[in-house]
Amino acid sequence: LLTTPGVDVTLIPHGWIANHYRWIVWKLAAMETAFPRHFAGRCLNPDSVLCQLKYRYDREIDRSHRSALKKILERDDLSSRTIVLCVSSVTTTKRDTEDGNEEKTSRHSNGVGAHEASTVIELTDGWYSVNAVLDAPLTNLLSKGKIFEGLKLCINGAELIGSDQAVSPLEAPSSLMLRISANSTRRARWNTRLGFHSYSHPFPLPLRSLYPDGGVVGCVDVVVLRQYPVEYMEKLPNGTTVFRNTRAEEREAKRFGRDLDRAREDVFTKVQREFEEVVKKSDARSSKKARSFSPKDISKLRNSKELYDAYTSASDPSFFEECLDNNQKASLEDYRRTSLDSKRAELENMFQRAWDENDQNISKRTVVPLLKVRLINYSKCNEDKTEAILSIWRPNEDVVQLLAEGSRLRIYHLMASGSRYRQGLPSLQFSSTRSTRYKTMSIDHDITDDIYSERKTTSLDELQTNPPALYSEVDLVG
C-alpha cells in the first residue's frame, strides 16, 4: 500500500494499516467460510486485501469519510443512536473482591458467577472496534450461546463510559467502553449493513421480551389500562419511606405547617426578649442627666441626632417639642423613624440567625408525588397480553392527561425494574426518567376491545357472588 500510486505515507496514522488489515482479513475469511461454494479461494488473497486497503484509504483519508464508531469515539455523534455492530471477540474479566486481583479468562471459563464477573465483548463496525460491557441478562444469553462471535447486534441507547475526552479509535484507552443493556439490544439479520441504522430512533419492543434487570428500555407501544390515584412518598430522617394518598398528605402538610409556625413563634419570642434586654442595657448606658433647655438653646439645634439626644434628656419633653420649628420637627421625626427601622432590621437579622441555627434541628419534609399506571402491550397478536406498571415521579398535568385510561402511547426511555412493593403486581415495572417522552398513537378498536375494559359500576352484592377477575381490584364509591 505504501508504494501504491496516489498514497501519501505522511497522511497515514500510526497503526492505521494494521487495524484495517485485521478487519479486511476477518471479513474476507468470513465470506469464504460462510459461502464456500461461491467464495472459497477467491476472497482471501493478497490482491483483494490490497484493493480493500486502497479503497479504505480513499474513503477515510482522501475523502474524510468516517465510520460510525469513529464518529462516536471522537464525540462527533451520539452513542445512543441506533447502531448495528458485529461481535468480534468475547472476554470475561473475573474480579477477586477481597484482594482486588483481576484475571482474564476465555469465553468458555466455568465457575464465574454473575456477581463475580463482568463480561466484556469486542464490537466492530467493520472499520474500528470498541469494547462493550454487558449487563446480567446479556451475560446470561452469552453463557447460553445466544451471543457469539460473528453475530450482529442492533443496539440503541448505548452509553460511552471510561473517558469524557474525544479520542481517535487507534489511541483509545482500554477503559473506554460502550455500556449496552438487554432491553435496548436485539439480534440483527446476518446481511444487515454495519454502522448507524437509517432509523435512528429507539425501536418499539414487546413487553414480553423485556427483562426486569435489563436496564433502559428505548421504546414500548402500550395501552393504558388503569390510572391509579396520585401517591406521595415521603422520606423520613431515619431513612424509611412512607406512602400517603392525597387526603393523608394534605393532613400531614397542615400538621407540619402548624408545627413549623409554632417553632418560628417560639424562636421569635425568645429573640425579641433578648433584643429588648440588649436595648434596655444600651439605653441605660447612654442615658444622661435630665436637663432644662431654654427656647433660645433649642432654636440653635439643627442636627437630627443632637435634637434626638436633647429631646430624650430634656426634663420636660412636651415643652421641648413645642419650642421646635417645622424643620426641627421634621428632622426629629426622620431620626426617630430611621432609628426604629434600624432596630427592626437588627431584630430581623437576629431572628434569621437564630432560626438558621434552629432550622438544623428541624427535619424538613422530602415529599415526591408518584403516579402509577397499568399498561398492556399493544399488539395484533391476541396471545401477547403482557402487563407492566409504570411509575412516574413528579408528574405534571400534561402527563396525567396523556396517560388517560384506554389511550395508546409510545413511551420512550424508561428504566425497567422488578416488583418491589407488594404482591399482585406484574413482575415487570417501569420508572420514568428525565429523558422519558410520550407520543400518542392512533387506536385500532378491533385490538383494544380485546385487551381493554372500561370501568363499570358493580354493587357489593354482585361482588360477593362474582368476585372481580380483572386485576383483582375494585374502587369504592359512596
Coordinates of C-alpha atoms in Angstrom, one line a residue:
L1 CA 0.0 0.0 0.0
L2 CA 2.8 2.4 0.9
T3 CA 4.2 2.2 -2.7
T4 CA 0.8 2.4 -4.4
P5 CA 0.4 5.4 -6.6
G6 CA -1.8 8.1 -5.1
V7 CA -1.0 7.2 -1.5
D8 CA 0.7 9.8 0.7
V9 CA 2.5 8.0 3.5
T10 CA 2.6 11.1 5.7
L11 CA -1.2 11.1 6.0
I12 CA -1.5 7.6 7.3
P13 CA -1.7 7.5 11.2
H14 CA 0.4 5.1 13.2
G15 CA -1.4 1.7 13.5
W16 CA -3.9 2.5 10.7
I17 CA -2.7 -0.2 8.3
A18 CA -2.5 -2.9 11.0
N19 CA -6.1 -2.1 12.2
H20 CA -7.7 -2.2 8.7
Y21 CA -5.6 -5.2 7.7
R22 CA -7.1 -7.1 10.6
W23 CA -10.7 -6.3 9.7
I24 CA -10.3 -6.8 6.0
V25 CA -8.8 -10.3 6.6
W26 CA -11.5 -11.1 9.1
K27 CA -14.3 -10.0 6.7
L28 CA -12.8 -11.9 3.6
A29 CA -12.2 -15.0 5.7
A30 CA -15.8 -14.9 7.0
M31 CA -17.1 -14.6 3.4
E32 CA -15.2 -17.7 2.3
T33 CA -16.3 -19.6 5.4
A34 CA -20.0 -18.7 5.1
F35 CA -20.2 -19.2 1.4
P36 CA -17.6 -21.8 0.4
R37 CA -19.4 -22.7 -2.9
H38 CA -19.2 -19.1 -4.1
F39 CA -16.1 -17.6 -2.5
A40 CA -13.7 -20.4 -1.5
G41 CA -10.2 -19.4 -2.5
R42 CA -11.4 -16.2 -4.2
C43 CA -11.6 -13.6 -1.5
L44 CA -8.7 -14.0 1.0
N45 CA -5.7 -13.3 -1.3
P46 CA -3.1 -10.5 -1.4
D47 CA -4.7 -8.7 -4.3
S48 CA -8.1 -8.5 -2.6
V49 CA -6.6 -7.3 0.7
L50 CA -4.5 -4.6 -1.1
C51 CA -7.6 -3.4 -3.1
Q52 CA -9.6 -3.2 0.1
L53 CA -6.8 -1.2 1.9
K54 CA -6.6 1.2 -1.1
Y55 CA -10.4 1.6 -1.0
R56 CA -10.4 2.4 2.7
Y57 CA -7.5 4.9 2.2
D58 CA -9.5 6.7 -0.5
R59 CA -12.7 6.7 1.6
E60 CA -11.3 7.7 5.0
I61 CA -8.1 9.7 4.3
D62 CA -8.7 11.3 0.9
R63 CA -12.5 11.9 1.2
S64 CA -12.6 12.2 5.1
H65 CA -15.4 9.7 5.5
R66 CA -15.7 8.3 9.0
S67 CA -17.3 5.2 10.2
A68 CA -19.9 5.1 13.0
L69 CA -17.6 4.1 15.8
K70 CA -15.0 6.7 14.8
K71 CA -17.6 9.4 15.0
I72 CA -18.8 8.2 18.4
L73 CA -15.3 7.9 19.9
E74 CA -14.4 11.3 18.6
R75 CA -17.5 12.7 20.2
D76 CA -19.0 13.9 16.9
D77 CA -22.1 11.7 17.2
L78 CA -24.2 10.2 19.9
S79 CA -23.6 6.7 21.2
S80 CA -27.3 6.4 22.0
R81 CA -28.3 6.3 18.3
T82 CA -29.5 3.1 16.8
I83 CA -26.4 1.3 15.5
V84 CA -25.6 -2.2 14.1
L85 CA -22.4 -3.7 15.3
C86 CA -20.8 -7.2 15.0
V87 CA -19.4 -9.2 17.9
S88 CA -15.7 -9.8 17.1
S89 CA -14.5 -11.3 20.4
V90 CA -15.6 -12.1 23.9
T91 CA -13.6 -11.7 27.1
T92 CA -14.7 -12.4 30.7
T93 CA -12.9 -10.4 33.4
K94 CA -13.1 -12.2 36.8
R95 CA -12.5 -9.9 39.8
D96 CA -11.4 -11.0 43.2
T97 CA -13.4 -8.7 45.5
E98 CA -11.1 -9.4 48.5
D99 CA -7.6 -9.0 47.0
G100 CA -8.5 -6.8 44.1
N101 CA -6.8 -9.1 41.7
E102 CA -8.1 -9.5 38.1
E103 CA -7.9 -12.5 35.9
K104 CA -9.0 -12.7 32.3
T105 CA -10.5 -15.9 31.2
S106 CA -11.7 -17.2 27.9
R107 CA -15.3 -17.4 26.6
H108 CA -15.8 -21.0 28.0
S109 CA -14.5 -20.4 31.5
N110 CA -16.5 -22.2 34.2
G111 CA -17.4 -21.1 37.7
V112 CA -17.7 -17.4 37.0
G113 CA -20.8 -16.1 38.8
A114 CA -22.8 -13.1 37.6
H115 CA -21.8 -11.2 40.7
E116 CA -18.1 -12.1 40.5
A117 CA -17.5 -11.3 36.8
S118 CA -18.2 -8.6 34.3
T119 CA -18.4 -9.7 30.7
V120 CA -16.7 -7.6 28.0
I121 CA -17.2 -8.2 24.3
E122 CA -15.5 -6.5 21.4
L123 CA -17.8 -4.9 18.9
T124 CA -16.8 -3.7 15.4
D125 CA -18.4 -1.7 12.6
G126 CA -16.1 -3.3 10.1
W127 CA -13.6 -0.3 10.3
Y128 CA -12.8 0.1 14.0
S129 CA -13.7 -1.7 17.3
V130 CA -14.6 -0.9 20.8
N131 CA -15.1 -2.9 24.0
A132 CA -18.7 -3.2 25.4
V133 CA -19.8 -4.1 28.9
L134 CA -22.8 -6.5 29.1
D135 CA -25.4 -6.4 31.8
A136 CA -26.7 -9.5 33.6
P137 CA -29.3 -10.6 31.1
L138 CA -26.9 -10.2 28.2
T139 CA -24.2 -12.1 30.1
N140 CA -26.7 -14.9 30.7
L141 CA -27.5 -15.0 26.9
L142 CA -23.8 -15.2 26.2
S143 CA -23.3 -18.1 28.5
K144 CA -26.2 -19.9 26.7
G145 CA -24.6 -19.4 23.4
K146 CA -27.2 -16.9 22.2
I147 CA -24.5 -14.3 21.7
F148 CA -21.4 -15.4 19.8
E149 CA -18.6 -14.1 17.6
G150 CA -19.8 -13.0 14.2
L151 CA -23.3 -12.2 15.5
K152 CA -24.7 -8.8 14.5
L153 CA -26.5 -6.7 17.2
C154 CA -28.9 -3.8 16.8
I155 CA -28.2 -1.5 19.7
N156 CA -30.0 1.6 21.0
G157 CA -29.2 3.8 24.0
A158 CA -25.6 2.7 24.4
E159 CA -23.6 4.8 26.9
L160 CA -19.9 5.6 26.3
I161 CA -18.0 5.2 29.6
G162 CA -14.4 5.4 30.8
S163 CA -13.5 8.8 29.4
D164 CA -15.1 12.2 28.7
Q165 CA -12.5 13.2 26.1
A166 CA -12.7 12.8 22.4
V167 CA -10.2 10.3 21.2
S168 CA -9.2 8.5 18.0
P169 CA -10.1 4.8 17.8
L170 CA -6.4 4.0 17.3
E171 CA -5.5 5.8 20.5
A172 CA -8.5 4.8 22.7
P173 CA -7.6 3.6 26.2
S174 CA -8.7 0.2 27.4
S175 CA -11.0 1.8 29.9
L176 CA -13.1 3.4 27.1
M177 CA -16.1 1.1 26.6
L178 CA -19.8 1.0 25.5
R179 CA -22.3 0.0 28.1
I180 CA -25.2 -1.8 26.5
S181 CA -28.4 -3.2 28.1
A182 CA -30.5 -6.2 27.2
N183 CA -33.7 -4.2 26.9
S184 CA -32.2 -2.0 24.1
T185 CA -30.3 -4.7 22.3
R186 CA -31.6 -7.1 19.7
R187 CA -30.1 -9.5 17.2
A188 CA -29.8 -8.2 13.6
R189 CA -30.1 -10.1 10.4
W190 CA -26.9 -11.6 9.1
N191 CA -26.9 -9.3 6.0
T192 CA -27.7 -6.0 7.8
R193 CA -25.3 -3.3 7.0
L194 CA -23.0 -2.3 9.9
G195 CA -23.0 1.3 11.2
F196 CA -25.7 3.7 12.1
H197 CA -29.2 2.4 11.3
S198 CA -31.3 4.5 8.9
Y199 CA -34.0 4.7 11.6
S200 CA -32.1 6.4 14.4
H201 CA -34.9 6.5 17.0
P202 CA -35.5 3.7 19.5
F203 CA -37.4 0.7 18.1
P204 CA -40.6 -0.4 19.9
L205 CA -40.3 -3.6 21.8
P206 CA -43.0 -6.0 23.1
L207 CA -43.3 -6.1 26.8
R208 CA -42.8 -9.9 27.0
S209 CA -39.3 -9.6 25.6
L210 CA -38.1 -7.2 28.3
Y211 CA -36.1 -8.1 31.4
P212 CA -36.7 -6.6 34.8
D213 CA -33.0 -6.1 35.3
G214 CA -32.3 -5.3 31.6
G215 CA -31.7 -1.6 32.1
V216 CA -33.0 1.2 29.9
V217 CA -36.0 0.5 27.6
G218 CA -35.8 2.5 24.4
C219 CA -39.5 2.4 23.4
V220 CA -42.7 0.5 24.2
D221 CA -46.0 0.6 22.4
V222 CA -48.7 0.2 25.1
V223 CA -52.3 0.9 26.0
V224 CA -53.2 2.4 29.4
L225 CA -55.5 0.0 31.3
R226 CA -55.7 1.8 34.7
Q227 CA -54.6 5.1 36.1
Y228 CA -54.3 5.0 39.9
P229 CA -54.6 8.0 42.2
V230 CA -51.5 10.0 42.8
E231 CA -49.5 8.9 45.8
Y232 CA -47.0 10.9 47.8
M233 CA -43.7 9.4 49.0
E234 CA -42.0 11.0 52.0
K235 CA -38.5 10.0 53.0
L236 CA -38.2 10.2 56.8
P237 CA -35.0 11.2 58.6
N238 CA -34.3 7.6 59.7
G239 CA -34.2 6.5 56.0
T240 CA -37.6 4.9 55.8
T241 CA -40.3 5.9 53.3
V242 CA -44.0 6.5 53.8
F243 CA -46.6 6.5 51.1
R244 CA -49.8 8.5 51.5
N245 CA -52.8 9.3 49.4
T246 CA -53.8 12.9 48.6
R247 CA -56.1 13.3 51.6
A248 CA -53.5 12.0 54.1
E249 CA -50.8 14.1 52.5
E250 CA -52.9 17.3 52.9
R251 CA -53.4 16.4 56.6
E252 CA -49.7 15.8 57.1
A253 CA -48.7 19.0 55.3
K254 CA -51.1 21.1 57.5
R255 CA -49.8 19.4 60.7
F256 CA -46.2 20.1 59.6
G257 CA -47.1 23.7 58.8
R258 CA -48.6 24.2 62.2
D259 CA -45.6 22.8 63.9
L260 CA -43.3 25.0 61.8
D261 CA -45.3 28.1 62.7
R262 CA -45.2 27.2 66.3
A263 CA -41.5 26.7 66.2
R264 CA -41.0 30.1 64.5
E265 CA -43.1 31.9 67.1
D266 CA -41.1 30.3 69.9
V267 CA -37.8 31.4 68.3
F268 CA -39.1 34.9 67.6
T269 CA -40.4 35.3 71.2
K270 CA -37.0 34.3 72.6
V271 CA -35.1 36.5 70.2
Q272 CA -37.4 39.5 70.9
R273 CA -36.9 39.1 74.6
E274 CA -33.1 39.0 74.2
F275 CA -33.2 42.0 71.9
E276 CA -35.3 44.1 74.4
E277 CA -32.8 43.3 77.1
V278 CA -30.0 44.5 74.9
V279 CA -31.8 47.7 74.0
K280 CA -32.5 48.4 77.7
K281 CA -28.9 48.0 78.7
S282 CA -27.8 50.2 75.8
D283 CA -30.3 52.9 76.8
A284 CA -29.2 52.7 80.4
R285 CA -25.5 53.2 79.5
S286 CA -26.3 56.1 77.1
S287 CA -28.9 57.8 79.4
K288 CA -27.9 61.3 80.5
K289 CA -29.0 63.5 83.4
A290 CA -32.2 65.4 82.8
R291 CA -31.6 69.0 81.6
S292 CA -33.7 72.1 81.1
F293 CA -33.5 73.8 77.7
S294 CA -34.5 77.4 77.0
P295 CA -36.2 78.3 73.7
K296 CA -33.0 80.1 72.6
D297 CA -30.9 76.9 73.2
I298 CA -33.5 74.8 71.4
S299 CA -33.5 77.1 68.3
K300 CA -29.7 76.6 67.9
L301 CA -30.1 72.8 67.5
R302 CA -30.2 71.7 63.8
N303 CA -28.5 68.3 63.7
S304 CA -31.1 65.5 63.9
K305 CA -29.0 63.4 66.3
E306 CA -28.4 66.4 68.6
L307 CA -32.2 67.1 68.5
Y308 CA -32.9 63.5 69.4
D309 CA -30.3 63.4 72.3
A310 CA -31.6 66.7 73.7
Y311 CA -35.2 65.6 73.4
T312 CA -34.5 62.3 75.3
S313 CA -32.6 64.1 78.0
A314 CA -35.0 67.0 78.4
S315 CA -36.7 67.4 81.8
D316 CA -39.9 68.5 80.0
P317 CA -40.1 66.7 76.6
S318 CA -43.5 68.3 75.8
F319 CA -42.2 71.9 76.3
F320 CA -39.1 70.9 74.3
E321 CA -41.3 69.7 71.4
E322 CA -43.5 72.9 71.5
C323 CA -40.4 75.0 71.0
L324 CA -39.3 73.3 67.8
D325 CA -40.0 74.8 64.4
N326 CA -41.3 72.8 61.5
N327 CA -37.8 71.9 60.1
Q328 CA -36.7 70.7 63.5
K329 CA -39.8 68.7 64.0
A330 CA -39.3 67.0 60.6
S331 CA -35.6 66.3 61.4
L332 CA -36.5 64.8 64.7
E333 CA -39.3 62.6 63.2
D334 CA -36.9 61.4 60.5
Y335 CA -34.4 60.4 63.0
R336 CA -37.0 58.6 65.1
R337 CA -38.1 56.7 62.0
T338 CA -34.6 55.8 61.0
S339 CA -33.7 54.6 64.5
L340 CA -36.9 52.5 64.6
D341 CA -36.2 50.9 61.2
S342 CA -32.6 50.1 62.2
K343 CA -33.8 48.4 65.4
R344 CA -36.4 46.4 63.4
A345 CA -33.8 45.3 60.9
E346 CA -31.4 44.3 63.6
L347 CA -34.2 42.3 65.3
E348 CA -35.0 40.5 62.0
N349 CA -31.3 39.7 61.5
M350 CA -31.1 38.2 65.0
F351 CA -34.2 36.2 64.3
Q352 CA -32.9 34.9 61.0
R353 CA -29.6 33.8 62.5
A354 CA -31.4 32.1 65.4
W355 CA -33.8 30.4 63.0
D356 CA -31.0 29.2 60.8
E357 CA -29.3 27.6 63.8
N358 CA -32.6 26.1 65.0
D359 CA -33.5 25.0 61.4
Q360 CA -30.8 22.4 61.5
N361 CA -32.7 20.6 64.3
I362 CA -36.0 20.8 62.4
S363 CA -36.4 18.0 59.9
K364 CA -37.6 19.2 56.5
R365 CA -40.1 17.2 54.6
T366 CA -38.9 15.5 51.4
V367 CA -42.1 14.6 49.6
V368 CA -42.3 13.4 45.9
P369 CA -45.6 12.8 44.1
L370 CA -45.9 9.5 42.3
L371 CA -48.4 8.4 39.6
K372 CA -48.8 4.7 38.7
V373 CA -50.5 3.4 35.6
R374 CA -51.1 -0.2 34.5
L375 CA -50.0 -0.9 30.9
I376 CA -50.6 -3.7 28.4
N377 CA -48.7 -4.4 25.3
Y378 CA -50.4 -3.1 22.1
S379 CA -50.1 -6.0 19.6
K380 CA -52.2 -7.5 16.9
C381 CA -51.3 -10.9 18.4
N382 CA -54.0 -11.6 20.9
E383 CA -51.8 -14.0 22.8
D384 CA -49.4 -11.3 23.9
K385 CA -51.2 -9.7 26.8
T386 CA -48.2 -8.8 28.9
E387 CA -48.8 -6.2 31.5
A388 CA -46.5 -3.8 33.4
I389 CA -46.7 -1.0 36.0
L390 CA -45.3 2.4 35.1
S391 CA -44.3 4.8 37.9
I392 CA -44.0 8.5 37.0
W393 CA -42.2 10.6 39.6
R394 CA -43.3 14.3 39.8
P395 CA -46.0 14.0 37.1
N396 CA -47.4 17.3 35.6
E397 CA -50.9 17.8 34.4
D398 CA -50.0 17.2 30.7
V399 CA -48.6 13.8 31.6
V400 CA -51.6 12.9 33.7
Q401 CA -53.9 13.8 30.8
L402 CA -51.8 11.8 28.2
L403 CA -52.0 8.7 30.3
A404 CA -55.8 8.5 30.3
E405 CA -57.3 5.1 30.5
G406 CA -57.8 3.5 27.1
S407 CA -55.3 5.7 25.3
R408 CA -52.5 4.2 23.2
L409 CA -49.0 5.7 23.5
R410 CA -45.4 5.1 22.6
I411 CA -43.2 5.8 25.6
Y412 CA -39.5 6.4 25.2
H413 CA -36.6 6.0 27.6
L414 CA -37.9 4.1 30.6
M415 CA -36.0 2.2 33.3
A416 CA -37.1 -1.4 33.9
S417 CA -37.2 -3.0 37.4
G418 CA -38.8 -5.8 39.2
S419 CA -41.8 -5.8 41.5
R420 CA -40.8 -4.2 44.8
Y421 CA -43.6 -3.0 47.0
R422 CA -46.4 -5.6 47.1
Q423 CA -47.6 -8.8 45.7
G424 CA -50.2 -8.9 42.9
L425 CA -48.3 -6.5 40.7
P426 CA -46.8 -7.6 37.3
S427 CA -43.3 -8.8 37.5
L428 CA -42.2 -6.0 35.1
Q429 CA -42.2 -2.5 36.3
F430 CA -41.0 0.7 34.7
S431 CA -39.9 4.0 36.2
S432 CA -39.8 7.3 34.3
T433 CA -36.5 9.1 33.8
R434 CA -35.6 12.7 32.9
S435 CA -35.5 11.6 29.2
T436 CA -38.9 9.9 29.2
R437 CA -41.1 11.1 26.3
Y438 CA -44.7 10.2 25.5
K439 CA -46.3 10.1 22.0
T440 CA -49.9 9.5 21.4
M441 CA -50.8 6.9 18.7
S442 CA -54.0 6.1 16.8
I443 CA -56.0 3.2 18.1
D444 CA -57.4 0.2 16.3
H445 CA -60.6 -0.7 18.2
D446 CA -60.5 -4.2 17.0
I447 CA -57.4 -4.7 19.1
T448 CA -58.2 -2.5 22.1
D449 CA -61.6 -4.1 22.6
D450 CA -59.9 -7.4 23.3
I451 CA -57.4 -6.0 25.8
Y452 CA -59.0 -3.0 27.4
S453 CA -62.1 -3.0 29.6
E454 CA -63.7 0.2 30.9
R455 CA -64.6 0.7 34.5
K456 CA -68.1 -0.2 35.4
T457 CA -70.3 0.2 38.5
T458 CA -70.9 -3.0 40.5
S459 CA -72.9 -3.4 43.6
L460 CA -71.5 -5.1 46.7
D461 CA -74.0 -8.0 46.3
E462 CA -72.6 -8.7 42.8
L463 CA -69.1 -8.6 44.1
Q464 CA -69.9 -11.3 46.7
T465 CA -71.3 -13.6 44.1
N466 CA -68.9 -12.7 41.2
P467 CA -65.6 -11.5 42.6
P468 CA -63.7 -9.3 40.1
A469 CA -61.3 -11.2 38.0
L470 CA -59.9 -8.1 36.3
Y471 CA -56.6 -7.2 38.1
S472 CA -58.3 -8.2 41.4
E473 CA -59.0 -4.6 42.1
V474 CA -62.1 -2.5 43.0
D475 CA -62.7 1.2 43.7
L476 CA -65.2 2.0 46.5
V477 CA -67.6 4.9 45.8
G478 CA -70.1 6.4 48.1

